Coordinates of C-alpha atoms and ligand atoms in Angstrom, one line a residue:
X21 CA 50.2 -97.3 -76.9
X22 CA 50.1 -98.1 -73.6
X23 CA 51.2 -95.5 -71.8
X24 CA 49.2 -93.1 -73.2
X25 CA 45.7 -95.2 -72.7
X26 CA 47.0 -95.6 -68.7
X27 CA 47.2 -92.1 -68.3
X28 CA 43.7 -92.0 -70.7
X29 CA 42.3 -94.4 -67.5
X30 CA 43.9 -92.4 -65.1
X31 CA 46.5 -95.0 -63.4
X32 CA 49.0 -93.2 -62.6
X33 CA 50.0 -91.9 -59.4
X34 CA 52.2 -90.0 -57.7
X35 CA 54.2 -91.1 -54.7
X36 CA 56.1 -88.6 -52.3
X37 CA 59.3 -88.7 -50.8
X38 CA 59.9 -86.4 -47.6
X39 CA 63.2 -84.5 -47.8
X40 CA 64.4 -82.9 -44.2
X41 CA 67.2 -80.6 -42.8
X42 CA 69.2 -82.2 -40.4
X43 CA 70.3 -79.3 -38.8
X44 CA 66.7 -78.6 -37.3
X45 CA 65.2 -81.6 -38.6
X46 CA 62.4 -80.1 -40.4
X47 CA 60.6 -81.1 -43.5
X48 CA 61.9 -79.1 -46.3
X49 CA 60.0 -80.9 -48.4
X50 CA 58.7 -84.2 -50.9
X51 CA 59.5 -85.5 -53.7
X52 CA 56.9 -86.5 -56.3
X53 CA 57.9 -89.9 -57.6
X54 CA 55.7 -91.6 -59.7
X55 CA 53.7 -95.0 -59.8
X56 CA 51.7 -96.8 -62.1
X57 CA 49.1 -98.7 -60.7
X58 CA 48.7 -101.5 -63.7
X59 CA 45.4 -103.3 -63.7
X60 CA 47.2 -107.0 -63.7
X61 CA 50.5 -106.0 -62.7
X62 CA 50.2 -104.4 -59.5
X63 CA 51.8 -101.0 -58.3
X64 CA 55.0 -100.6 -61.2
X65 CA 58.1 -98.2 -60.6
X66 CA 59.2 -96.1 -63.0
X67 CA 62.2 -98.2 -64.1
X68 CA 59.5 -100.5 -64.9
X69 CA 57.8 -98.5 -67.3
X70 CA 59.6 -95.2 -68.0
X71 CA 62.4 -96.5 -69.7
X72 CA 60.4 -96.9 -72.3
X73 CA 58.9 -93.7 -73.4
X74 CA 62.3 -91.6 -72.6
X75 CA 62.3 -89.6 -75.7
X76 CA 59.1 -90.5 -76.7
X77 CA 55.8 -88.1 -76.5
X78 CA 54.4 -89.6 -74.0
X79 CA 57.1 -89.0 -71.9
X80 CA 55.8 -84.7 -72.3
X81 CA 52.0 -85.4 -71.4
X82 CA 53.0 -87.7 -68.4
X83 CA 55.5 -84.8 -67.3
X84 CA 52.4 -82.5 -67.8
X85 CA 50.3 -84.6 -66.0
X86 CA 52.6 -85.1 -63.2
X87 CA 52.8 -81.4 -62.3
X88 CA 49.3 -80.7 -62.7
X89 CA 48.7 -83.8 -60.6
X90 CA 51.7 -82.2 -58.1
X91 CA 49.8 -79.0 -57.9
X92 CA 46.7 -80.4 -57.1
X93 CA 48.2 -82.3 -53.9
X94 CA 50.0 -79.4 -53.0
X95 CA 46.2 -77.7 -53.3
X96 CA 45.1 -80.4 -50.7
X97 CA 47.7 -80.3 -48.6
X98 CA 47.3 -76.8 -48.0
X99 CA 43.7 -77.4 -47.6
X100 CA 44.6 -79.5 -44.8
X101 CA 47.0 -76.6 -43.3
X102 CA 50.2 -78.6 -44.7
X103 CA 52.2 -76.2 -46.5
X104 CA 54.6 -78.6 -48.2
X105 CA 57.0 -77.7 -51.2
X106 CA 57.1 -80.3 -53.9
X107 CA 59.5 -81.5 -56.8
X108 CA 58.5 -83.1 -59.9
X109 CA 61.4 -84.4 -62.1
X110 CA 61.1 -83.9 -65.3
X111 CA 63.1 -84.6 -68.6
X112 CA 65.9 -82.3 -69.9
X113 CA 64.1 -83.1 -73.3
X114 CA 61.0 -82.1 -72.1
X115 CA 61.8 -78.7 -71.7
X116 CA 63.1 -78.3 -75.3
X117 CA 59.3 -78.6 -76.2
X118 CA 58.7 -75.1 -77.7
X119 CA 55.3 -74.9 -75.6
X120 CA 56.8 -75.5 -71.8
X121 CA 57.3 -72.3 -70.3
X122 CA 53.6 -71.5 -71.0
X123 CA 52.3 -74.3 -70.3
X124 CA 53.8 -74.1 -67.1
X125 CA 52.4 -70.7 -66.6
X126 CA 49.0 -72.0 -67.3
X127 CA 49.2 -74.6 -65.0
X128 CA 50.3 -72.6 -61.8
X129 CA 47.4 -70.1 -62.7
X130 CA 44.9 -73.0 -62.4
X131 CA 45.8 -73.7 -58.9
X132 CA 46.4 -70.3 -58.1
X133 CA 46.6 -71.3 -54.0
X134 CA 49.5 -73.1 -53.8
X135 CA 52.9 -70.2 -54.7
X136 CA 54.9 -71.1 -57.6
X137 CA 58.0 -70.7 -55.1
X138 CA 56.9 -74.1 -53.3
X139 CA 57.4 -76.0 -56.5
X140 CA 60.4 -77.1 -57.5
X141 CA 61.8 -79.2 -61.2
X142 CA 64.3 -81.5 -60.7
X143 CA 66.3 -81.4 -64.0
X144 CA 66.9 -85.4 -65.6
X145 CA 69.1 -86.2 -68.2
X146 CA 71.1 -83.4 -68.9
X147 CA 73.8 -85.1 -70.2
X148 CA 71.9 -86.0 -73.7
X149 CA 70.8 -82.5 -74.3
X150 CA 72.8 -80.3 -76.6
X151 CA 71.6 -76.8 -76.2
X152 CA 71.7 -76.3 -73.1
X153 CA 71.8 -72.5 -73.7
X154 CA 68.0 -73.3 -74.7
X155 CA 67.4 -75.5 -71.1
X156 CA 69.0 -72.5 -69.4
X157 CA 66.8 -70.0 -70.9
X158 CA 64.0 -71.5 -69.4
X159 CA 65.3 -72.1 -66.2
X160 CA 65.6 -68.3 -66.5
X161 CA 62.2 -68.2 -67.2
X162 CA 60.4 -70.3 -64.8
X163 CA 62.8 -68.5 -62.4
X164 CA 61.0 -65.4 -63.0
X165 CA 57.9 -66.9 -62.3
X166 CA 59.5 -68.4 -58.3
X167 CA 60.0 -72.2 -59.4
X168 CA 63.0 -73.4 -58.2
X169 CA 65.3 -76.1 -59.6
X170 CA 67.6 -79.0 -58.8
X171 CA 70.2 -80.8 -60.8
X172 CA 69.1 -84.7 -60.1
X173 CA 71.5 -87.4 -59.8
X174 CA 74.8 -85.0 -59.9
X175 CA 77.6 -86.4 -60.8
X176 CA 76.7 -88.7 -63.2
X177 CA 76.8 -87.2 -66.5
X178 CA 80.0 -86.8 -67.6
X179 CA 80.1 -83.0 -68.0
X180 CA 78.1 -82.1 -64.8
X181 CA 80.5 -78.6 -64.1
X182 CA 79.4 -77.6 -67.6
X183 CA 76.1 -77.8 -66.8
X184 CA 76.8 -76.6 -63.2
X185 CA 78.5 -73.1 -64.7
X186 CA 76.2 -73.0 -67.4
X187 CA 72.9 -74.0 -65.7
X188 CA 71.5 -71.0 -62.6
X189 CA 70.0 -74.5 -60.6
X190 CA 69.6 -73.4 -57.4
X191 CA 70.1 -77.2 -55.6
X192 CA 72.8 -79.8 -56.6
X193 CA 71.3 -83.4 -56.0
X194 CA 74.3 -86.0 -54.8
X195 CA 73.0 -89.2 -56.8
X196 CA 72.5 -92.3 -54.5
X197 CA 75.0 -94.5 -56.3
X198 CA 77.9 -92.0 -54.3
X199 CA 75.1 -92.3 -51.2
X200 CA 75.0 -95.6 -50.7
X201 CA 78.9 -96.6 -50.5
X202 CA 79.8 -93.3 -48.8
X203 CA 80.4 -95.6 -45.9
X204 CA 83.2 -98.2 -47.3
X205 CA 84.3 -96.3 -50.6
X206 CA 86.6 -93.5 -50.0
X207 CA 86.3 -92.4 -53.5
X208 CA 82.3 -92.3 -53.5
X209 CA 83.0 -90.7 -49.5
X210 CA 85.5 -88.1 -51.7
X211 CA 83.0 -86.9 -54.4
X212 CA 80.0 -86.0 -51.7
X213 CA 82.7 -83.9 -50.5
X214 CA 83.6 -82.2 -53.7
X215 CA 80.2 -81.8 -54.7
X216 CA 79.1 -80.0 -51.5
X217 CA 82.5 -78.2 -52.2
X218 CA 81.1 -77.4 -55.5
X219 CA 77.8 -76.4 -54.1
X220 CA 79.4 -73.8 -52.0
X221 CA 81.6 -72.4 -54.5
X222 CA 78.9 -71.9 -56.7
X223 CA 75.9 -70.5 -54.5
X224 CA 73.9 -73.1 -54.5
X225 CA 72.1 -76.0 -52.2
X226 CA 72.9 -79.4 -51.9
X227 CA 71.1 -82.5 -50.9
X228 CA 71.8 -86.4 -50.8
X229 CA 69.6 -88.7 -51.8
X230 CA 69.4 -92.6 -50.9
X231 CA 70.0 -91.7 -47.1
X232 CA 69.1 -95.8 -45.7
X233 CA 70.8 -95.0 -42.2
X234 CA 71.4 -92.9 -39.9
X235 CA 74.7 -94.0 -39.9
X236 CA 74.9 -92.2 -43.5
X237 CA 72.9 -89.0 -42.3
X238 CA 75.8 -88.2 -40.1
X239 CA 78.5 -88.8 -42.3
X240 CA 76.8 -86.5 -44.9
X241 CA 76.2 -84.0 -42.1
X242 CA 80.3 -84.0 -41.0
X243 CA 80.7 -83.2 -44.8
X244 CA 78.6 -80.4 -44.7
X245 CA 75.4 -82.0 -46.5
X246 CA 72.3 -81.1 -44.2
X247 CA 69.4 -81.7 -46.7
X248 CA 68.5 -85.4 -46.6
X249 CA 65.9 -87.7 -48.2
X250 CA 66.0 -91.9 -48.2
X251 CA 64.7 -94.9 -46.6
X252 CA 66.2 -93.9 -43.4
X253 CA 63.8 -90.5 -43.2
X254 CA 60.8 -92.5 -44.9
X255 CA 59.9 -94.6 -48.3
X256 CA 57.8 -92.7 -51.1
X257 CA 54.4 -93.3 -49.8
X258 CA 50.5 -92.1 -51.0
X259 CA 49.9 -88.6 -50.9
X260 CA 47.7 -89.8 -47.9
X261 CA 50.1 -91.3 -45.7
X262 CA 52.3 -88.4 -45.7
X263 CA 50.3 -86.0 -43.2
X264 CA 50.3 -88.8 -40.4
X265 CA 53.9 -89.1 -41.3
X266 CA 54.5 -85.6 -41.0
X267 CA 53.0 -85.5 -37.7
X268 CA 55.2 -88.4 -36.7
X269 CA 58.3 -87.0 -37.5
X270 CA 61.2 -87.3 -36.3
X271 CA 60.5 -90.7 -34.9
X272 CA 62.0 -92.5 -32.5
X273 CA 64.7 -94.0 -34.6
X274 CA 66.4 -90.4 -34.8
X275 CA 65.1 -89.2 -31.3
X276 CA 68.7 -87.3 -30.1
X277 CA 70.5 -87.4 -33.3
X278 CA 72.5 -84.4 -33.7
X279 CA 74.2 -83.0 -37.1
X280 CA 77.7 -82.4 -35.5
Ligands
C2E305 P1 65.3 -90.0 -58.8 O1 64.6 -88.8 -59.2 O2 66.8 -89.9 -58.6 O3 64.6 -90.6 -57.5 C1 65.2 -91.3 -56.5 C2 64.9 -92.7 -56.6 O4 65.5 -93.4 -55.5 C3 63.4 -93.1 -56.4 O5 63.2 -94.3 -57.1 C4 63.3 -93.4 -54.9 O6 62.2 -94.2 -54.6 C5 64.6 -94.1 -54.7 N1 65.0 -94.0 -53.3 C6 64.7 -93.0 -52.4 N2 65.3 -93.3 -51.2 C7 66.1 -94.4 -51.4 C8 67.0 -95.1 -50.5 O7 67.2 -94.7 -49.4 N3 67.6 -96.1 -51.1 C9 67.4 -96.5 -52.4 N4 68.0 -97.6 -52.8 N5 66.5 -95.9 -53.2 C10 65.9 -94.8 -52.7 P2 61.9 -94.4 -58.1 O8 60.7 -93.8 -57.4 O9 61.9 -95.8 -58.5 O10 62.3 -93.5 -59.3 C11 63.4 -93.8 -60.1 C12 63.7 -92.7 -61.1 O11 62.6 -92.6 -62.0 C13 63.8 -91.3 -60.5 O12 65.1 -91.2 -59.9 C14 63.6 -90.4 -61.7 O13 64.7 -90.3 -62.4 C15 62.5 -91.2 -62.4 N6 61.2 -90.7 -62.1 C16 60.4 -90.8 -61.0 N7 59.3 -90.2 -61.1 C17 59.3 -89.6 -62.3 C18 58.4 -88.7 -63.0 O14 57.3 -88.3 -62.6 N8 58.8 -88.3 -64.3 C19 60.0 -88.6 -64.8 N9 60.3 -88.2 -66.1 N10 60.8 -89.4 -64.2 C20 60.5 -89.9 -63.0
MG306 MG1 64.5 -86.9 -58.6
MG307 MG1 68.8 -90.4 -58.5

């Protein structure tokens, strides 16, 4: 199909998000969002294409591809003397595959510069999988090996503090829908709050995505949500744009914000 003959021709490519602390506004990080760049159709999103090929087996070699391909930039980065921590998402399902924990292995050891600890999975779909006992096991396992991992688009599924208890993520993701009307809904304003409440109870890190203002960034930051990524820190951009980026950062947009 498809799929599989783009990522046979090599037309895929990853995008990165920058994710920053606002407390010292440092880059914590990017997140690796992928593109395909369609011979006729231009450069496609994923709800353009991955939609698709959830649940299908494609959906496993592009999450393979997409780490080894995550790895490698990391490689260059470093090369470059940007030492950057990455996240990849990847499907729920995709861990179930009875071959993912060593294949994981296998592809850290091939780019043995770059520490497992600056790569980071940020989990997808939980809320389709039922034995999570099985996704927590190897959480457990890539733990062991420094990999760190987020729960993406929290609160959505409808049993999210199941998975939280039951699920040793170390970083809750606050999905954008709550994000983006943080500003006018009190109830979307009212679950940031109780998931960084959440966060705190349970150990663990939390960051919004969707930020498109600065106007949002200090509302998160006066609920206690510090970690930040969205339109108003920087678009996904080519892995090449982001070391100019980097450099430019904070820009003068944000020149004298301040968290509190
Ligand atoms: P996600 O992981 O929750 O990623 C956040 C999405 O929000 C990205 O869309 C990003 O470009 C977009 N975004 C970032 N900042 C803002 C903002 O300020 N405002 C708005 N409105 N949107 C913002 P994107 O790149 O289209 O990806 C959509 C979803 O596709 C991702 O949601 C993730 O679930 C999935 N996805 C992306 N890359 C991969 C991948 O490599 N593998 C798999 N399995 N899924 C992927
Ligand atoms: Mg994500
Ligand atoms: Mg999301």
């Amino acid at each position: 199909d498809s799929l599989r003959v783009a990522l046979a021709r090599r037309e895929f490519v990853l995008y990165y998000q920058p994710k920053v602390d606002l407390r010292d506004m440092r880059v914590v990080g990017a997140e690796a969002l992928i593109r395909w760049q369609h011979p006729e159709r231009g450069v496609l999103a994923p709800g353009a294409f991955l939609p698709d090929i959830e649940s299908d087996e494609v959906m496993i070699d592009v999450g393979y591809w997409v780490i080894g391909e995550a790895l490698a930039q990391m490689d260059r980065w470093r090369a470059q003397g940007l030492d950057l921590a990455v996240s990849v998402n990847i499907a729920a399902q995709h861990f179930l595959e009875p071959n993912f924990t060593a294949r994981l292995c296998q592809l850290l050891a091939e780019h043995p510069a770059t520490p497992p600890g600056r790569l980071d999975i940020e989990v997808l779909e939980t809320s389709g999988i039922d034995d999570i006992d099985r996704v927590e096991q190897i959480i457990a396992a890539c733990h062991a090996m420094g990999i760190g991992f987020s729960l993406d688009d929290f609160g959505t599924g409808y049993s999210s503090l199941t998975y939280l208890r039951r699920l040793s993520a170390d970083t809750l993701k606050i999905d954008q829908t709550f994000v983006a009307k943080m500003l006018v809904d009190a109830g979307d304003k009212a679950i940031i709050s109780g998931v960084v409440g959440l966060a705190a109870a349970f150990e663990r890190k939390v960051i919004a995505e969707g930020v498109e203002s600065i106007e949002h960034a200090r509302s998160l930051c006066s609920l206690g949500c510090f970690l930040v990524q969205g339109y108003a820190i920087a678009r996904p951009m080519p892995a090449e744009a982001l070391p100019r980026w980097h450099a430019s950062w904070p820009d003068g947009a944000w020149a004298g914000f301040s968290p509190a």
